[in-house]
PDB file of C-alpha atoms in Angstrom:
ATOM      1  CA  MET I   1     -21.403   9.042   2.588  1.00  0.00           C
ATOM      2  CA  PHE I   2     -18.758  10.619   5.729  1.00  0.00           C
ATOM      3  CA  VAL I   3     -20.105  11.325   8.828  1.00  0.00           C
ATOM      4  CA  PHE I   4     -18.220  13.272  11.144  1.00  0.00           C
ATOM      5  CA  LEU I   5     -18.580  13.976  15.051  1.00  0.00           C
ATOM      6  CA  LEU I   6     -20.018  17.770  15.833  1.00  0.00           C
ATOM      7  CA  PRO I   7     -17.552  18.632  18.740  1.00  0.00           C
ATOM      8  CA  TYR I   8     -14.648  18.442  16.150  1.00  0.00           C
ATOM      9  CA  VAL I   9     -15.874  20.475  13.307  1.00  0.00           C
ATOM     10  CA  CYS I  10     -14.133  23.461  11.743  1.00  0.00           C
ATOM     11  CA  ALA I  11     -14.159  25.863   9.395  1.00  0.00           C
ATOM     12  CA  SER I  12     -11.587  24.375   6.884  1.00  0.00           C
ATOM     13  CA  LEU I  13     -12.630  21.283   4.977  1.00  0.00           C
ATOM     14  CA  TRP I  14      -9.328  19.324   5.647  1.00  0.00           C
ATOM     15  CA  GLY I  15      -9.085  20.534   9.178  1.00  0.00           C
ATOM     16  CA  HIS I  16      -7.116  18.938  12.023  1.00  0.00           C
ATOM     17  CA  VAL I  17      -8.930  17.120  15.005  1.00  0.00           C
ATOM     18  CA  GLY I  18      -6.493  18.186  17.169  1.00  0.00           C
ATOM     19  CA  GLU I  19      -7.218  15.490  19.911  1.00  0.00           C
ATOM     20  CA  GLU I  20      -6.189  11.897  20.235  1.00  0.00           C
ATOM     21  CA  THR I  21      -7.794   8.824  19.236  1.00  0.00           C
ATOM     22  CA  GLY I  22      -9.067   8.145  22.591  1.00  0.00           C
ATOM     23  CA  LYS I  23     -11.404  11.026  22.519  1.00  0.00           C
ATOM     24  CA  ILE I  24     -13.286  10.427  19.151  1.00  0.00           C
ATOM     25  CA  ARG I  25     -14.022   6.904  20.651  1.00  0.00           C
ATOM     26  CA  GLN I  26     -15.197   8.615  24.042  1.00  0.00           C
ATOM     27  CA  TYR I  27     -17.935  11.051  22.007  1.00  0.00           C
ATOM     28  CA  GLU I  28     -18.709   8.028  19.962  1.00  0.00           C
ATOM     29  CA  ALA I  29     -19.601   5.540  22.966  1.00  0.00           C
ATOM     30  CA  ALA I  30     -21.770   8.528  24.241  1.00  0.00           C
ATOM     31  CA  GLY I  31     -23.847   8.873  20.685  1.00  0.00           C
ATOM     32  CA  GLY I  32     -22.510  12.254  20.087  1.00  0.00           C
ATOM     33  CA  GLU I  33     -24.904  14.140  17.207  1.00  0.00           C
ATOM     34  CA  GLU I  34     -23.452  13.156  13.592  1.00  0.00           C
ATOM     35  CA  HIS I  35     -23.829  14.996  10.752  1.00  0.00           C
ATOM     36  CA  SER I  36     -22.641  14.284   6.941  1.00  0.00           C
ATOM     37  CA  THR I  37     -21.073  15.633   4.064  1.00  0.00           C
ATOM     38  CA  ASP I  38     -21.403  13.983   1.041  1.00  0.00           C
ATOM     39  CA  TYR I  39     -18.257  12.753  -1.111  1.00  0.00           C
ATOM     40  CA  ARG I  40     -18.668  10.898  -3.997  1.00  0.00           C
ATOM     41  CA  ILE I  41     -16.462   8.423  -6.447  1.00  0.00           C
ATOM     42  CA  GLN I  42     -17.314   9.166 -10.577  1.00  0.00           C
ATOM     43  CA  VAL I  43     -16.353   5.680 -11.841  1.00  0.00           C
ATOM     44  CA  ARG I  44     -16.074   5.474 -15.861  1.00  0.00           C
ATOM     45  CA  MET I  45     -17.314   2.065 -16.890  1.00  0.00           C
ATOM     46  CA  GLU I  46     -17.998   1.021 -20.114  1.00  0.00           C
ATOM     47  CA  TRP I  47     -21.719   2.219 -20.428  1.00  0.00           C
ATOM     48  CA  GLY I  48     -20.827   5.484 -18.890  1.00  0.00           C
ATOM     49  CA  VAL I  49     -20.764   7.108 -15.338  1.00  0.00           C
ATOM     50  CA  TRP I  50     -21.031   5.359 -12.116  1.00  0.00           C
ATOM     51  CA  GLU I  51     -21.724   7.449  -9.230  1.00  0.00           C
ATOM     52  CA  ILE I  52     -21.185   5.961  -5.490  1.00  0.00           C
ATOM     53  CA  PRO I  53     -20.376   7.250  -2.324  1.00  0.00           C
ATOM     54  CA  LEU I  54     -16.984   7.758  -0.927  1.00  0.00           C
ATOM     55  CA  GLU I  55     -17.436   5.198   2.026  1.00  0.00           C
ATOM     56  CA  GLU I  56     -19.316   2.373  -0.474  1.00  0.00           C
ATOM     57  CA  TYR I  57     -16.358   2.555  -2.871  1.00  0.00           C
ATOM     58  CA  LEU I  58     -13.984   2.016   0.537  1.00  0.00           C
ATOM     59  CA  ILE I  59     -16.139  -1.175   1.291  1.00  0.00           C
ATOM     60  CA  TYR I  60     -14.959  -2.334  -2.046  1.00  0.00           C
ATOM     61  CA  LYS I  61     -11.474  -1.115  -2.365  1.00  0.00           C
ATOM     62  CA  LEU I  62     -10.972  -3.147   1.012  1.00  0.00           C
ATOM     63  CA  SER I  63     -12.245  -6.246   0.069  1.00  0.00           C
ATOM     64  CA  SER I  64      -9.687  -5.984  -2.878  1.00  0.00           C
ATOM     65  CA  VAL I  65      -6.857  -5.510  -0.901  1.00  0.00           C
ATOM     66  CA  MET I  66      -6.906  -7.236   2.508  1.00  0.00           C
ATOM     67  CA  PRO I  67      -8.778 -10.622   3.466  1.00  0.00           C
ATOM     68  CA  LYS I  68     -11.530 -10.508   5.438  1.00  0.00           C
ATOM     69  CA  ASP I  69     -10.298 -13.304   7.695  1.00  0.00           C
ATOM     70  CA  TYR I  70      -8.072 -10.588   8.747  1.00  0.00           C
ATOM     71  CA  GLU I  71      -8.212  -9.607  12.241  1.00  0.00           C
ATOM     72  CA  LYS I  72     -11.068  -6.709  12.104  1.00  0.00           C
ATOM     73  CA  GLU I  73      -8.502  -3.690  14.023  1.00  0.00           C
ATOM     74  CA  ALA I  74      -5.709  -4.668  10.991  1.00  0.00           C
ATOM     75  CA  LEU I  75      -8.877  -4.319   8.619  1.00  0.00           C
ATOM     76  CA  LYS I  76      -9.913  -1.285  10.125  1.00  0.00           C
ATOM     77  CA  ALA I  77      -6.607  -0.107  10.063  1.00  0.00           C
ATOM     78  CA  GLN I  78      -5.992  -0.581   5.948  1.00  0.00           C
ATOM     79  CA  ALA I  79      -9.763   1.080   6.139  1.00  0.00           C
ATOM     80  CA  VAL I  80      -7.908   4.776   7.255  1.00  0.00           C
ATOM     81  CA  LEU I  81      -5.227   4.278   4.723  1.00  0.00           C
ATOM     82  CA  LEU I  82      -7.427   3.754   2.048  1.00  0.00           C
ATOM     83  CA  ARG I  83      -9.280   6.556   2.822  1.00  0.00           C
ATOM     84  CA  THR I  84      -6.110   8.805   3.502  1.00  0.00           C
ATOM     85  CA  GLU I  85      -5.030   7.709  -0.170  1.00  0.00           C
ATOM     86  CA  ALA I  86      -8.564   9.113  -1.147  1.00  0.00           C
ATOM     87  CA  ALA I  87      -8.958  12.249   1.246  1.00  0.00           C
ATOM     88  CA  GLN I  88      -5.181  13.081  -0.556  1.00  0.00           C
ATOM     89  CA  ALA I  89      -6.639  12.527  -4.351  1.00  0.00           C
ATOM     90  CA  LEU I  90      -9.475  14.784  -3.440  1.00  0.00           C
ATOM     91  CA  ARG I  91      -7.714  17.403  -1.672  1.00  0.00           C
ATOM     92  CA  GLU I  92      -5.401  17.748  -5.233  1.00  0.00           C
ATOM     93  CA  GLN I  93      -8.931  18.006  -7.117  1.00  0.00           C
ATOM     94  CA  LYS I  94     -10.197  20.397  -4.682  1.00  0.00           C
ATOM     95  CA  ASN I  95     -13.806  18.912  -5.171  1.00  0.00           C
ATOM     96  CA  HIS I  96     -16.276  16.083  -3.874  1.00  0.00           C
ATOM     97  CA  ASN I  97     -15.689  13.874  -6.535  1.00  0.00           C
ATOM     98  CA  LEU I  98     -13.164  11.677  -7.051  1.00  0.00           C
ATOM     99  CA  GLN I  99     -12.805  10.211 -10.794  1.00  0.00           C
ATOM    100  CA  LEU I 100     -11.800   6.917 -11.428  1.00  0.00           C
ATOM    101  CA  ASP I 101     -11.620   4.086 -14.173  1.00  0.00           C
ATOM    102  CA  GLY I 102     -13.641   0.992 -13.354  1.00  0.00           C
ATOM    103  CA  ASP I 103     -11.502  -1.726 -13.949  1.00  0.00           C
ATOM    104  CA  GLY I 104     -12.193  -4.962 -12.036  1.00  0.00           C
ATOM    105  CA  LEU I 105     -15.692  -2.763  -9.851  1.00  0.00           C
ATOM    106  CA  GLY I 106     -18.282  -5.017 -12.753  1.00  0.00           C
ATOM    107  CA  LYS I 107     -18.750  -7.812 -10.450  1.00  0.00           C
ATOM    108  CA  TRP I 108     -19.111  -5.374  -7.734  1.00  0.00           C
ATOM    109  CA  TYR I 109     -21.697  -2.869  -9.175  1.00  0.00           C
ATOM    110  CA  GLU I 110     -23.415  -6.693  -9.946  1.00  0.00           C
ATOM    111  CA  GLU I 111     -23.310  -7.666  -6.522  1.00  0.00           C
ATOM    112  CA  ASP I 112     -24.796  -6.310  -3.356  1.00  0.00           C
ATOM    113  CA  ALA I 113     -22.556  -4.384  -0.776  1.00  0.00           C
ATOM    114  CA  ALA I 114     -24.979  -5.020   2.382  1.00  0.00           C
ATOM    115  CA  SER I 115     -24.769  -8.429   1.823  1.00  0.00           C
ATOM    116  CA  GLU I 116     -23.051 -11.021   4.257  1.00  0.00           C
ATOM    117  CA  GLU I 117     -20.147 -11.323   1.893  1.00  0.00           C
ATOM    118  CA  TYR I 118     -18.963  -8.100   2.627  1.00  0.00           C
ATOM    119  CA  ARG I 119     -19.977  -7.921   6.587  1.00  0.00           C
ATOM    120  CA  ALA I 120     -16.424  -8.085   7.886  1.00  0.00           C
ATOM    121  CA  TRP I 121     -15.050  -5.555   5.138  1.00  0.00           C
ATOM    122  CA  ARG I 122     -18.044  -3.294   5.228  1.00  0.00           C
ATOM    123  CA  GLU I 123     -17.946  -3.122   9.536  1.00  0.00           C
ATOM    124  CA  ALA I 124     -14.255  -1.951   9.132  1.00  0.00           C
ATOM    125  CA  VAL I 125     -15.288   1.178   6.823  1.00  0.00           C
ATOM    126  CA  GLU I 126     -18.423   2.100   9.048  1.00  0.00           C
ATOM    127  CA  GLU I 127     -16.506   2.073  12.362  1.00  0.00           C
ATOM    128  CA  THR I 128     -13.558   4.154  11.284  1.00  0.00           C
ATOM    129  CA  VAL I 129     -16.307   6.354   9.348  1.00  0.00           C
ATOM    130  CA  GLY I 130     -14.833   9.930   7.724  1.00  0.00           C
ATOM    131  CA  LEU I 131     -11.464   9.216   9.082  1.00  0.00           C
ATOM    132  CA  TYR I 132      -8.004   9.440   7.667  1.00  0.00           C
ATOM    133  CA  LEU I 133      -4.477   9.579   8.719  1.00  0.00           C
ATOM    134  CA  CYS I 134      -2.119  13.241   8.290  1.00  0.00           C
ATOM    135  CA  TYR I 135       0.508  14.287   9.050  1.00  0.00           C
ATOM    136  CA  GLN I 136       1.552  18.212  10.171  1.00  0.00           C
ATOM    137  CA  GLY I 137      -2.267  18.297   9.015  1.00  0.00           C
ATOM    138  CA  GLU I 138      -1.927  16.998   5.935  1.00  0.00           C
ATOM    139  CA  PRO I 139      -3.026  13.607   4.678  1.00  0.00           C
ATOM    140  CA  ILE I 140       0.061  11.424   4.353  1.00  0.00           C
ATOM    141  CA  GLN I 141       1.556   9.081   1.907  1.00  0.00           C
ATOM    142  CA  ALA I 142      -0.653   5.959   2.709  1.00  0.00           C
ATOM    143  CA  SER I 143       1.948   3.214   1.504  1.00  0.00           C
ATOM    144  CA  TYR I 144       1.139  -0.301   2.369  1.00  0.00           C
ATOM    145  CA  PHE I 145       1.909  -3.762   1.082  1.00  0.00           C
ATOM    146  CA  LYS I 146       1.302  -7.782   2.019  1.00  0.00           C
ATOM    147  CA  VAL I 147       4.882  -9.010   4.134  1.00  0.00           C
ATOM    148  CA  SER I 148       7.681  -7.169   4.611  1.00  0.00           C
ATOM    149  CA  ASN I 149      11.171  -9.367   4.586  1.00  0.00           C
ATOM    150  CA  GLY I 150      11.425  -8.913   8.308  1.00  0.00           C
ATOM    151  CA  GLN I 151      11.938  -5.224   8.400  1.00  0.00           C
ATOM    152  CA  THR I 152       9.792  -1.656   6.606  1.00  0.00           C
ATOM    153  CA  ARG I 153      11.871   0.995   4.743  1.00  0.00           C
ATOM    154  CA  GLU I 154      13.027   4.352   5.529  1.00  0.00           C
ATOM    155  CA  ALA I 155      11.817   6.747   2.562  1.00  0.00           C
ATOM    156  CA  ALA I 156      14.491   9.175   3.802  1.00  0.00           C
ATOM    157  CA  GLU I 157      17.763   6.989   2.655  1.00  0.00           C
ATOM    158  CA  VAL I 158      15.689   5.217  -0.426  1.00  0.00           C
ATOM    159  CA  TRP I 159      13.914   8.207  -2.118  1.00  0.00           C
ATOM    160  CA  ASN I 160      16.660  11.137  -0.598  1.00  0.00           C
ATOM    161  CA  THR I 161      14.172  13.091   0.737  1.00  0.00           C
ATOM    162  CA  ASP I 162      13.154  14.419   4.800  1.00  0.00           C
ATOM    163  CA  SER I 163       9.756  15.285   3.716  1.00  0.00           C
ATOM    164  CA  LEU I 164       8.046  11.460   4.962  1.00  0.00           C
ATOM    165  CA  PRO I 165       9.715  11.072   8.171  1.00  0.00           C
ATOM    166  CA  TYR I 166       6.499   9.104   8.937  1.00  0.00           C
ATOM    167  CA  LEU I 167       7.985   6.287   6.673  1.00  0.00           C
ATOM    168  CA  ALA I 168      10.433   5.399   8.856  1.00  0.00           C
ATOM    169  CA  GLY I 169      11.989   1.779   8.894  1.00  0.00           C
ATOM    170  CA  ILE I 170      10.460  -0.596  11.786  1.00  0.00           C
ATOM    171  CA  SER I 171      11.110  -3.812  13.082  1.00  0.00           C
ATOM    172  CA  CYS I 172       8.665  -6.616  11.594  1.00  0.00           C
ATOM    173  CA  THR I 173       9.913 -10.161  12.398  1.00  0.00           C
ATOM    174  CA  GLN I 174       6.468 -10.955  13.149  1.00  0.00           C
ATOM    175  CA  ASP I 175       6.464 -11.239   9.472  1.00  0.00           C
ATOM    176  CA  LYS I 176       9.080 -13.855   8.983  1.00  0.00           C
ATOM    177  CA  ALA I 177       6.176 -16.520   9.986  1.00  0.00           C
ATOM    178  CA  ALA I 178       4.269 -15.878   6.840  1.00  0.00           C
ATOM    179  CA  ILE I 179       3.530 -18.296   4.424  1.00  0.00           C
ATOM    180  CA  ASP I 180       4.259 -16.090   1.768  1.00  0.00           C
ATOM    181  CA  TYR I 181       7.615 -14.950   3.321  1.00  0.00           C
ATOM    182  CA  SER I 182       9.977 -16.516   1.128  1.00  0.00           C
ATOM    183  CA  ASN I 183      10.140 -17.485  -2.275  1.00  0.00           C
ATOM    184  CA  THR I 184      12.356 -18.743  -4.511  1.00  0.00           C
ATOM    185  CA  VAL I 185      11.471 -17.358  -8.449  1.00  0.00           C
ATOM    186  CA  LYS I 186      13.662 -19.766 -11.038  1.00  0.00           C
ATOM    187  CA  MET I 187      14.081 -18.453 -14.567  1.00  0.00           C
ATOM    188  CA  THR I 188      16.395 -19.858 -17.838  1.00  0.00           C
ATOM    189  CA  LYS I 189      19.405 -18.351 -18.502  1.00  0.00           C
ATOM    190  CA  SER I 190      18.531 -17.180 -22.300  1.00  0.00           C
ATOM    191  CA  ASN I 191      15.059 -15.510 -20.912  1.00  0.00           C
ATOM    192  CA  TYR I 192      17.049 -13.482 -18.112  1.00  0.00           C
ATOM    193  CA  LEU I 193      19.189 -12.283 -20.871  1.00  0.00           C
ATOM    194  CA  ARG I 194      16.705 -11.578 -23.249  1.00  0.00           C
ATOM    195  CA  ILE I 195      14.571  -9.395 -20.723  1.00  0.00           C
ATOM    196  CA  LEU I 196      17.811  -7.424 -19.602  1.00  0.00           C
ATOM    197  CA  GLN I 197      18.750  -6.751 -23.167  1.00  0.00           C
ATOM    198  CA  GLU I 198      15.364  -5.392 -24.282  1.00  0.00           C
ATOM    199  CA  GLN I 199      16.010  -3.236 -20.889  1.00  0.00           C
ATOM    200  CA  THR I 200      19.156  -1.940 -21.608  1.00  0.00           C
ATOM    201  CA  GLY I 201      18.748  -1.663 -25.416  1.00  0.00           C
ATOM    202  CA  GLY I 202      21.016  -3.828 -26.358  1.00  0.00           C
ATOM    203  CA  ASP I 203      24.109  -2.230 -24.923  1.00  0.00           C
ATOM    204  CA  LEU I 204      25.754  -4.951 -23.143  1.00  0.00           C
ATOM    205  CA  SER I 205      26.436  -8.223 -24.534  1.00  0.00           C
ATOM    206  CA  GLU I 206      24.740 -11.217 -23.102  1.00  0.00           C
ATOM    207  CA  GLU I 207      27.729 -12.731 -21.774  1.00  0.00           C
ATOM    208  CA  GLU I 208      28.302  -8.813 -20.011  1.00  0.00           C
ATOM    209  CA  LEU I 209      25.093  -9.317 -18.888  1.00  0.00           C
ATOM    210  CA  TRP I 210      25.560 -12.973 -17.695  1.00  0.00           C
ATOM    211  CA  LYS I 211      28.613 -11.708 -15.546  1.00  0.00           C
ATOM    212  CA  ASP I 212      27.325 -10.782 -11.850  1.00  0.00           C
ATOM    213  CA  ALA I 213      25.833  -7.903 -11.479  1.00  0.00           C
ATOM    214  CA  GLN I 214      26.827  -5.535  -8.815  1.00  0.00           C
ATOM    215  CA  ILE I 215      23.856  -5.125  -6.196  1.00  0.00           C
ATOM    216  CA  ASP I 216      23.087  -2.428  -3.684  1.00  0.00           C
ATOM    217  CA  TYR I 217      21.230  -2.775  -0.611  1.00  0.00           C
ATOM    218  CA  ASP I 218      19.419  -0.330   1.246  1.00  0.00           C
ATOM    219  CA  SER I 219      19.336  -1.063   4.894  1.00  0.00           C
ATOM    220  CA  ALA I 220      16.432  -2.785   5.672  1.00  0.00           C
ATOM    221  CA  GLY I 221      17.978  -5.154   2.846  1.00  0.00           C
ATOM    222  CA  TYR I 222      15.754  -4.064  -0.457  1.00  0.00           C
ATOM    223  CA  VAL I 223      17.726  -4.253  -3.520  1.00  0.00           C
ATOM    224  CA  THR I 224      18.101  -0.313  -4.336  1.00  0.00           C
ATOM    225  CA  ASN I 225      20.404  -0.587  -7.782  1.00  0.00           C
ATOM    226  CA  VAL I 226      21.149  -3.534 -10.047  1.00  0.00           C
ATOM    227  CA  SER I 227      24.626  -2.877 -12.497  1.00  0.00           C
ATOM    228  CA  PHE I 228      26.245  -4.186 -14.898  1.00  0.00           C
ATOM    229  CA  SER I 229      29.507  -2.778 -16.109  1.00  0.00           C
ATOM    230  CA  ALA I 230      31.844  -3.783 -18.991  1.00  0.00           C
ATOM    231  CA  GLU I 231      35.298  -2.473 -20.088  1.00  0.00           C
ATOM    232  CA  GLY I 232      35.279   0.254 -21.954  1.00  0.00           C
ATOM    233  CA  LYS I 233      31.147   0.703 -21.919  1.00  0.00           C
ATOM    234  CA  GLU I 234      29.050   2.805 -19.943  1.00  0.00           C
ATOM    235  CA  THR I 235      27.521   1.416 -16.521  1.00  0.00           C
ATOM    236  CA  VAL I 236      23.794   0.095 -17.643  1.00  0.00           C
ATOM    237  CA  GLU I 237      21.453   0.626 -14.001  1.00  0.00           C
ATOM    238  CA  ILE I 238      18.367  -0.569 -13.015  1.00  0.00           C
ATOM    239  CA  ASP I 239      16.787   0.628  -9.656  1.00  0.00           C
ATOM    240  CA  GLY I 240      14.871  -2.386  -7.790  1.00  0.00           C
ATOM    241  CA  GLU I 241      11.953  -1.638  -8.100  1.00  0.00           C
ATOM    242  CA  THR I 242      12.085  -1.873 -11.793  1.00  0.00           C
ATOM    243  CA  PHE I 243      14.173  -4.875 -11.646  1.00  0.00           C
ATOM    244  CA  ARG I 244      11.510  -6.398  -9.822  1.00  0.00           C
ATOM    245  CA  TYR I 245       9.178  -6.029 -11.875  1.00  0.00           C
ATOM    246  CA  LEU I 246      10.808  -6.889 -15.132  1.00  0.00           C
ATOM    247  CA  PHE I 247      11.388 -10.587 -13.145  1.00  0.00           C
ATOM    248  CA  ASP I 248       8.394 -10.968 -11.409  1.00  0.00           C
ATOM    249  CA  LEU I 249       9.640 -10.674  -8.260  1.00  0.00           C
ATOM    250  CA  PRO I 250       7.242 -10.815  -5.023  1.00  0.00           C
ATOM    251  CA  SER I 251       9.525  -8.370  -3.762  1.00  0.00           C
ATOM    252  CA  ALA I 252      12.678  -5.795  -4.227  1.00  0.00           C
ATOM    253  CA  SER I 253      14.444  -7.942  -1.104  1.00  0.00           C
ATOM    254  CA  PHE I 254      16.370 -10.688  -3.080  1.00  0.00           C
ATOM    255  CA  THR I 255      20.016 -12.342  -4.235  1.00  0.00           C
ATOM    256  CA  ILE I 256      20.563 -13.597  -7.446  1.00  0.00           C
ATOM    257  CA  GLU I 257      22.261 -17.309  -7.622  1.00  0.00           C
ATOM    258  CA  GLN I 258      23.764 -18.674 -11.392  1.00  0.00           C
ATOM    259  CA  GLU I 259      23.938 -22.220 -12.738  1.00  0.00           C
ATOM    260  CA  LYS I 260      24.952 -22.984 -16.267  1.00  0.00           C
ATOM    261  CA  GLU I 261      21.684 -22.323 -17.792  1.00  0.00           C
ATOM    262  CA  GLN I 262      19.578 -21.300 -15.109  1.00  0.00           C
ATOM    263  CA  ILE I 263      19.540 -18.644 -12.770  1.00  0.00           C
ATOM    264  CA  PHE I 264      17.514 -18.391  -9.014  1.00  0.00           C
ATOM    265  CA  PHE I 265      15.827 -15.557  -7.177  1.00  0.00           C
ATOM    266  CA  ARG I 266      16.003 -15.714  -3.796  1.00  0.00           C
ATOM    267  CA  VAL I 267      13.160 -13.417  -2.218  1.00  0.00           C
ATOM    268  CA  LYS I 268      11.662 -12.564   0.964  1.00  0.00           C
ATOM    269  CA  GLY I 269       8.350 -10.398   1.502  1.00  0.00           C
ATOM    270  CA  VAL I 270       6.100  -9.765  -0.532  1.00  0.00           C
ATOM    271  CA  GLY I 271       5.358  -5.777  -1.368  1.00  0.00           C
ATOM    272  CA  HIS I 272       7.701  -2.736  -1.674  1.00  0.00           C
ATOM    273  CA  GLY I 273       8.391  -2.951   1.878  1.00  0.00           C
ATOM    274  CA  PHE I 274       7.273   1.050   2.703  1.00  0.00           C
ATOM    275  CA  GLY I 275       4.859   1.919   5.672  1.00  0.00           C
ATOM    276  CA  MET I 276       2.270  -0.725   6.833  1.00  0.00           C
ATOM    277  CA  SER I 277       3.060  -4.556   6.226  1.00  0.00           C
ATOM    278  CA  GLN I 278      -1.167  -6.126   6.142  1.00  0.00           C
ATOM    279  CA  TYR I 279       0.964  -9.214   7.737  1.00  0.00           C
ATOM    280  CA  GLY I 280       2.329  -7.189  10.316  1.00  0.00           C
ATOM    281  CA  ALA I 281      -0.947  -5.180  11.615  1.00  0.00           C
ATOM    282  CA  ASN I 282      -2.995  -8.390  11.608  1.00  0.00           C
ATOM    283  CA  CYS I 283      -0.469 -10.240  13.939  1.00  0.00           C
ATOM    284  CA  MET I 284      -0.462  -6.565  16.212  1.00  0.00           C
ATOM    285  CA  ALA I 285      -3.919  -7.371  15.887  1.00  0.00           C
ATOM    286  CA  LEU I 286      -4.034 -10.962  17.098  1.00  0.00           C
ATOM    287  CA  ASN I 287      -2.338  -9.816  20.126  1.00  0.00           C
ATOM    288  CA  GLY I 288      -4.650  -7.250  21.139  1.00  0.00           C
ATOM    289  CA  ASP I 289      -3.573  -3.773  19.271  1.00  0.00           C
ATOM    290  CA  THR I 290      -6.146  -1.314  18.095  1.00  0.00           C
ATOM    291  CA  TYR I 291      -6.335  -0.031  14.443  1.00  0.00           C
ATOM    292  CA  ASP I 292      -5.044   3.199  16.286  1.00  0.00           C
ATOM    293  CA  GLU I 293      -1.466   1.828  17.868  1.00  0.00           C
ATOM    294  CA  ILE I 294      -1.362  -0.522  14.663  1.00  0.00           C
ATOM    295  CA  LEU I 295      -1.060   3.050  12.804  1.00  0.00           C
ATOM    296  CA  GLN I 296       0.786   4.723  14.912  1.00  0.00           C
ATOM    297  CA  LYS I 297       3.758   1.365  14.438  1.00  0.00           C
ATOM    298  CA  PHE I 298       3.776   1.862  11.345  1.00  0.00           C
ATOM    299  CA  PHE I 299       3.622   5.983  10.701  1.00  0.00           C
ATOM    300  CA  PHE I 300       5.362   7.069  13.524  1.00  0.00           C
ATOM    301  CA  GLY I 301       4.560  10.894  14.305  1.00  0.00           C
ATOM    302  CA  THR I 302       1.208  10.730  12.355  1.00  0.00           C
ATOM    303  CA  GLU I 303      -2.366  11.874  13.813  1.00  0.00           C
ATOM    304  CA  LEU I 304      -5.974  10.443  12.771  1.00  0.00           C
ATOM    305  CA  ALA I 305      -7.952  13.071  11.350  1.00  0.00           C
ATOM    306  CA  LYS I 306     -11.713  13.431  10.281  1.00  0.00           C
ATOM    307  CA  PHE I 307     -13.474  14.820   7.016  1.00  0.00           C
ATOM    308  CA  GLU I 308     -14.725  17.915   7.908  1.00  0.00           C
TER     309      GLU I 308
END
């Protein structure tokens, strides 16, 4: 159930608030009259369709993507991003019901969402009720990930598009203090070559694939492309994210070291590197930044809007 503020109501379902977050807070503090409209999630379970209010679903979703011991302002920033994902999907479907598969929701169905177990996540959702993030009046691509390599990525550079100017590269040096900032993934030569041959369709021999790969990086230090070449044969290219998933690497910010019968991936960060670093957001919250300030740092030029 979305609750929204009367002074910000306008005719369009997805109207832009047009006021900074401070004014929203001033109105909430003054106890303004509240209204509600019904947005629901229809979850396909094994036994049928389970319909729940969208705001309740967001509590479950938040519990699945961010630890409850993170600072409240970081949790609130993440809650807004999750609601933004829903806003974008609902707008595309042009109705009040969002249909999802029930993977992972079985335990949630059997538990009490109002229990103490979910208190931190529930409060983060309730204290940002109805708010989502937009750019020029449209819900943004609400990208987030766990830990950066010290820098977030620039969408314009990687995806060759100017349609996502708010996904810009920013410094996140605080992420280097994260426990899982640095990882080493070790693999045998035989497994490495087997996976590559399956991916490339056997176009190159094992010897050709074992030669030093050509690795291209973006300005943030994430791999954009891995290529293998041999004389007289067409170069085989694998994009960085695909390569990362092939070898189950925490992120695409990696280097490769080869030994006689083993290969080592030295990896920095966890996740794709676009948008909000959850660890970085938590560091900002620990330093006193509010959820809207956190969102402004990671999504420059965006504004908060409210379901209406």
